[in-house]
C-alpha positions as CSV (number, residue, x, y, z in Angstrom):
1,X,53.7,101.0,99.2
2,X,51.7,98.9,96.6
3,X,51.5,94.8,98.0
4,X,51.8,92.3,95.6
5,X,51.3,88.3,96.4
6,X,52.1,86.0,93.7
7,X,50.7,82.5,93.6
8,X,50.5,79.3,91.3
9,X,54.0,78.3,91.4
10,X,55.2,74.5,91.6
11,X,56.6,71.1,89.8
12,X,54.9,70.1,86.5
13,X,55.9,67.6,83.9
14,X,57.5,69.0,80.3
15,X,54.6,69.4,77.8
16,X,52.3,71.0,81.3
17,X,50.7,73.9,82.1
18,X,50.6,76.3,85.1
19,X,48.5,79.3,85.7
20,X,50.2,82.0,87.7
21,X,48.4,84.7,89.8
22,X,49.2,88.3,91.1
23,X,47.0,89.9,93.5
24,X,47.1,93.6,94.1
25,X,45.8,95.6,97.5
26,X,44.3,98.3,95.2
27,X,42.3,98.7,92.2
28,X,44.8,97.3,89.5
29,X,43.6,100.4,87.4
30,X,46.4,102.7,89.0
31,X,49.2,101.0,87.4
32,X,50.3,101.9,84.3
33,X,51.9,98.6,83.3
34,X,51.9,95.6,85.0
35,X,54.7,92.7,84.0
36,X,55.6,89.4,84.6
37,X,59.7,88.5,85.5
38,X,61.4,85.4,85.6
39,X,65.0,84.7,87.2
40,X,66.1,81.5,86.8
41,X,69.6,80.0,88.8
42,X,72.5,81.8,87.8
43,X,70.9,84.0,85.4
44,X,69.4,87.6,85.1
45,X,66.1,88.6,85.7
46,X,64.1,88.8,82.7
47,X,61.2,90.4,81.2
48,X,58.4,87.5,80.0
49,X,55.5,89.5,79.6
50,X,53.6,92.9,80.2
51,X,50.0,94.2,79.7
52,X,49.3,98.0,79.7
53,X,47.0,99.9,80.9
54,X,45.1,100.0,77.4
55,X,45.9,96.1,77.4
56,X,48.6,95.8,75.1
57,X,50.5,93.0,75.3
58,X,53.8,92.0,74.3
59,X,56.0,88.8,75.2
60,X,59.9,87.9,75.3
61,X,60.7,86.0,72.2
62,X,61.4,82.5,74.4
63,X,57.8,82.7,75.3
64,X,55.5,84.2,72.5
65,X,52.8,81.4,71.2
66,X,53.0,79.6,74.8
67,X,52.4,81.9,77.5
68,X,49.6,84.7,78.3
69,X,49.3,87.8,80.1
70,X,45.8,89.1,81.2
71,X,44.5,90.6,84.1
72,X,41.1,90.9,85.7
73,X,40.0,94.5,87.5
74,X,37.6,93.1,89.6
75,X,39.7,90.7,91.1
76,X,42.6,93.2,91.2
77,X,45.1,90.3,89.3
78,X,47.3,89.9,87.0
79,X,47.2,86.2,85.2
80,X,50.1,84.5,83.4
81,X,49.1,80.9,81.7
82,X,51.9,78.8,80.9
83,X,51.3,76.3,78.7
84,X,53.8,73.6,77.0
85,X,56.0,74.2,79.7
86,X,60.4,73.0,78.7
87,X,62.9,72.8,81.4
88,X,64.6,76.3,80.4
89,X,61.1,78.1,81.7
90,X,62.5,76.8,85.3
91,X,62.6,80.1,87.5
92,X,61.5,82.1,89.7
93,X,58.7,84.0,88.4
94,X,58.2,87.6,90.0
95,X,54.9,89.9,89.3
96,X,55.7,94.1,88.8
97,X,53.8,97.0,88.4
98,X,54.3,100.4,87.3
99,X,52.2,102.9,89.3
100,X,50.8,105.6,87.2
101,X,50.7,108.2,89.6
102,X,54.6,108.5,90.3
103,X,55.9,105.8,88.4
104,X,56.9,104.0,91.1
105,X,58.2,100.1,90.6
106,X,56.8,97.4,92.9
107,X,57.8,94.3,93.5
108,X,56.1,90.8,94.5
109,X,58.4,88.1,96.1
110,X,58.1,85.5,93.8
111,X,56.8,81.9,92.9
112,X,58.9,79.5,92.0
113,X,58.2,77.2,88.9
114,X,59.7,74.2,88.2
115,X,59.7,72.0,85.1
116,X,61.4,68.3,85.1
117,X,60.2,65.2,85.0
């Protein structure tokens, strides 16, 4: 069982910025892809972002140009910046990896973000 703990969450203004973390408890190496999910109220979860294990990137259209993926081995995290933050990025943001070994999906529990004046 991989354990991932999500961070960085919380109430900013429209226009803000928020830096979410995702903490692995392993070397971040054995995952093939790591992504970030959002769910907002009502709604499907939804693929934001995802970095591979060669570090390609690639974003959902509703976020290219304002949010980043990148991750840090050392640290064993995953980053998501969010910057120029609208009311329709309100969610529930989840971090997921794909294990290389066995492809196995994990799951962390979550961070909420909320944007409103």
């Amino acid at each position: 069982q991989v354990q991932l703990v999500e961070s960085g969450g919380g109430l900013v203004q429209p226009g803000g910025s928020l830096r979410l973390s995702c903490v692995a408890d392993r070397n971040i190496v054995t995952f093939s892809t790591m992504e970030w999910y959002r769910q907002a109220p009502g709604k499907r979860r939804e693929l934001v972002a995802s970095v591979s294990s060669s570090d390609t990137e690639t974003y959902a259209d509703a976020v290219k140009g304002r949010f980043t993926i990148s991750k840090d081995n050392a640290k064993r995290t995953m980053y998501l910046q969010l910057n120029r933050l609208a009311p329709e990025d309100t969610a529930d943001y989840y971090c997921s990896v794909v294990r290389a070994l066995d492809r196995r999906r994990f799951w962390g529990r979550g961070t909420q973000v909320t944007v409103s004046i």
